[in-house]
Short mmCIF file of C-alpha atoms in Angstrom, two decimals:
data_model
loop_
_atom_site.label_atom_id
_atom_site.label_comp_id
_atom_site.label_asym_id
_atom_site.label_seq_id
_atom_site.Cartn_x
_atom_site.Cartn_y
_atom_site.Cartn_z
CA GLU A 1 -9.49 -3.60 9.00
CA ASN A 2 -6.66 -5.93 7.92
CA PRO A 3 -4.21 -3.85 5.86
CA GLU A 4 -1.30 -5.45 4.01
CA LEU A 5 2.15 -3.91 3.42
CA LEU A 6 3.80 -3.26 0.03
CA TYR A 7 3.73 -6.56 -1.90
CA GLU A 8 1.90 -8.52 0.78
CA VAL A 9 -1.48 -7.34 -0.51
CA HIS A 10 -2.44 -10.88 -1.51
CA ARG A 11 -5.87 -10.93 0.22
CA THR A 12 -6.69 -7.46 -1.04
CA ALA A 13 -5.54 -8.26 -4.59
CA ALA A 14 -7.59 -11.50 -4.66
CA PHE A 15 -10.65 -9.64 -3.35
CA VAL A 16 -10.27 -6.89 -5.95
CA ALA A 17 -9.75 -9.34 -8.84
CA ASP A 18 -12.77 -11.43 -7.81
CA ARG A 19 -15.01 -8.38 -7.60
CA LEU A 20 -13.82 -6.99 -10.95
CA ARG A 21 -14.78 -10.32 -12.54
CA GLU A 22 -18.17 -10.24 -10.77
CA PHE A 23 -18.79 -6.69 -11.99
CA GLY A 24 -18.26 -7.85 -15.58
CA CYS A 25 -14.83 -6.51 -16.50
CA ASP A 26 -13.82 -7.81 -19.92
CA GLU A 27 -10.29 -8.56 -18.72
CA VAL A 28 -8.72 -8.94 -15.27
CA ALA A 29 -4.96 -9.34 -14.81
CA THR A 30 -3.17 -10.04 -11.54
CA GLY A 31 0.46 -10.05 -10.45
CA LEU A 32 1.53 -6.82 -12.16
CA GLY A 33 4.08 -4.98 -10.06
CA LYS A 34 4.16 -8.17 -7.97
CA THR A 35 0.64 -7.98 -6.50
CA GLY A 36 -1.12 -5.33 -8.57
CA VAL A 37 -4.48 -5.89 -10.26
CA VAL A 38 -5.76 -4.43 -13.52
CA GLY A 39 -9.33 -4.61 -14.82
CA VAL A 40 -10.46 -3.54 -18.29
CA ILE A 41 -13.92 -2.50 -19.46
CA LYS A 42 -14.38 -2.20 -23.21
CA GLY A 43 -17.20 0.17 -23.97
CA LYS A 44 -19.66 -0.73 -26.69
CA GLN A 45 -19.26 2.69 -28.36
CA PRO A 46 -16.11 3.69 -30.27
CA GLY A 47 -13.79 6.14 -28.56
CA LYS A 48 -13.75 9.70 -29.91
CA GLY A 49 -10.92 12.15 -30.41
CA GLU A 50 -7.43 11.65 -29.05
CA ILE A 51 -8.40 9.85 -25.86
CA LYS A 52 -9.83 6.40 -26.47
CA VAL A 53 -8.47 4.60 -23.41
CA ILE A 54 -8.41 6.10 -19.92
CA GLY A 55 -6.84 4.66 -16.82
CA LEU A 56 -8.13 5.11 -13.28
CA ARG A 57 -5.56 4.31 -10.59
CA ALA A 58 -5.67 3.66 -6.85
CA ASP A 59 -3.03 2.52 -4.39
CA MET A 60 -3.76 -0.37 -2.05
CA ASP A 61 -0.87 -0.91 0.33
CA ALA A 62 -0.70 -0.07 4.03
CA LEU A 63 1.96 1.89 5.86
CA PRO A 64 4.13 0.55 8.69
CA ILE A 65 2.42 2.75 11.30
CA GLU A 66 0.55 1.72 14.43
CA GLU A 67 -3.06 2.90 14.31
CA ALA A 68 -4.13 4.53 17.56
CA THR A 69 -7.60 5.82 16.69
CA ASN A 70 -9.65 3.22 18.61
CA LEU A 71 -12.35 3.54 15.94
CA PRO A 72 -14.47 0.47 15.12
CA HIS A 73 -12.98 0.28 11.61
CA ALA A 74 -9.38 0.74 12.78
CA SER A 75 -6.67 -1.63 11.60
CA LYS A 76 -6.61 -4.95 13.42
CA THR A 77 -3.10 -5.67 12.14
CA PRO A 78 -0.47 -4.51 14.66
CA GLY A 79 1.95 -2.01 13.19
CA LEU A 80 0.06 -1.44 9.91
CA MET A 81 -2.61 1.02 8.87
CA HIS A 82 -4.04 2.78 5.84
CA ALA A 83 -2.72 6.11 7.10
CA CYS A 84 -3.37 8.13 3.97
CA GLY A 85 -6.57 6.56 2.77
CA HIS A 86 -5.44 3.66 0.60
CA ASP A 87 -8.41 1.58 1.78
CA THR A 88 -10.68 4.44 0.72
CA HIS A 89 -8.90 4.70 -2.63
CA VAL A 90 -9.53 1.00 -3.30
CA ALA A 91 -13.19 1.37 -2.30
CA MET A 92 -13.64 4.39 -4.60
CA LEU A 93 -12.05 2.66 -7.58
CA MET A 94 -14.06 -0.50 -6.94
CA GLY A 95 -17.21 1.63 -6.88
CA ALA A 96 -16.25 3.24 -10.17
CA ALA A 97 -15.56 -0.18 -11.72
CA GLU A 98 -18.92 -1.54 -10.59
CA LEU A 99 -20.79 1.52 -11.86
CA LEU A 100 -19.01 1.67 -15.21
CA ALA A 101 -19.26 -2.08 -15.81
CA GLY A 102 -23.01 -1.65 -15.67
CA MET A 103 -22.82 1.08 -18.31
CA LYS A 104 -20.75 -0.69 -21.01
CA ALA A 105 -23.38 0.01 -23.66
CA LYS A 106 -22.94 3.76 -23.15
CA ILE A 107 -19.14 3.91 -22.71
CA ARG A 108 -17.10 5.34 -25.58
CA GLY A 109 -13.71 3.66 -25.62
CA THR A 110 -12.02 1.65 -22.89
CA VAL A 111 -11.51 2.13 -19.15
CA VAL A 112 -8.56 0.50 -17.35
CA PHE A 113 -8.71 0.16 -13.55
CA ILE A 114 -5.23 0.03 -11.99
CA PHE A 115 -4.83 -1.16 -8.40
CA GLN A 116 -1.22 -0.45 -7.47
CA PRO A 117 0.81 -1.96 -4.63
CA ALA A 118 3.89 -0.32 -3.07
CA GLU A 119 2.69 3.21 -3.73
CA GLU A 120 4.85 4.54 -0.93
CA GLY A 121 7.88 3.08 -2.70
CA PRO A 122 9.55 -0.31 -2.79
CA PRO A 123 12.15 -1.41 -0.26
CA ALA A 124 15.68 -0.13 -0.95
CA GLY A 125 17.30 -1.96 -3.84
CA GLU A 126 14.02 -3.40 -5.18
CA GLU A 127 11.77 -2.47 -8.06
CA GLY A 128 8.14 -1.83 -7.38
CA GLY A 129 5.16 0.45 -7.36
CA ALA A 130 4.06 2.34 -10.44
CA ALA A 131 7.49 2.15 -12.10
CA LEU A 132 7.43 -1.66 -12.10
CA MET A 133 3.83 -1.80 -13.34
CA VAL A 134 4.74 0.56 -16.21
CA LYS A 135 7.83 -1.53 -17.00
CA GLU A 136 5.60 -4.63 -17.13
CA GLY A 137 3.29 -2.96 -19.67
CA VAL A 138 0.32 -1.60 -17.71
CA MET A 139 0.28 1.52 -19.91
CA GLU A 140 0.48 -0.44 -23.17
CA LYS A 141 -1.98 -3.35 -22.91
CA PRO A 142 -4.19 -1.58 -23.96
CA LYS A 143 -2.33 1.67 -24.67
CA ILE A 144 -3.66 4.18 -22.14
CA ASP A 145 -4.07 7.74 -23.43
CA ALA A 146 -4.75 9.46 -20.08
CA VAL A 147 -4.60 8.40 -16.42
CA PHE A 148 -6.47 9.79 -13.45
CA GLY A 149 -5.22 8.98 -9.97
CA ILE A 150 -7.79 8.60 -7.23
CA HIS A 151 -6.82 10.07 -3.86
CA ILE A 152 -8.59 11.56 -0.89
CA ASP A 153 -7.62 14.84 0.74
CA SER A 154 -8.74 15.42 4.30
CA GLN A 155 -8.49 19.17 3.72
CA SER A 156 -11.18 19.14 1.02
CA GLU A 157 -14.79 19.56 2.01
CA ALA A 158 -16.86 16.37 1.81
CA GLY A 159 -18.71 16.07 -1.48
CA THR A 160 -16.17 18.02 -3.54
CA ILE A 161 -13.81 16.86 -6.27
CA SER A 162 -10.48 18.56 -6.96
CA TYR A 163 -8.57 18.20 -10.22
CA LYS A 164 -5.96 19.90 -12.35
CA SER A 165 -3.92 19.18 -15.44
CA GLY A 166 -0.58 17.54 -14.73
CA ALA A 167 0.80 16.20 -11.47
CA MET A 168 -1.03 16.78 -8.22
CA MET A 169 -0.21 15.58 -4.69
CA ALA A 170 3.09 14.17 -5.94
CA ALA A 171 5.74 15.41 -3.54
CA SER A 172 7.55 14.33 -0.45
CA ASP A 173 9.34 16.42 2.10
CA TRP A 174 11.96 15.24 4.59
CA PHE A 175 12.74 16.84 7.92
CA GLN A 176 14.62 16.02 11.10
#
């Protein structure tokens, strides 16, 4: 209901970090990529094969768009909304963190939860988003072997999961 723009996700970041600690994450880091949050769950079983550490990633910033839906859960912040589901992405990743934290004894390897600000890109001339988080070491502490981005798609039927190897939903088109 109260989305925050780019690096102004202070309330959201604090909420996420607090919950990750409550869930029992072994490590919680804040301030990556300016206001990003990372939680780590170390499974009690050794990882197998090539992939021992996986990352799960969600974006958490709002877009500078006025919400005009008049729905009860609509943004209460004038000029900002979670237009492409970033609030849902955070909720899904938080749910995964809570569920997996309760299963540490069964987890093989490590799971890293990455909550990224500025997904839609930093302001001109600034660093931010995923590139800044990578530069600050999010992929190395611990070294992540594979990352899965969490995103909704309003064209998919409810209750389905879509996936593919490589990039997916990573394009932008400009028109006038």
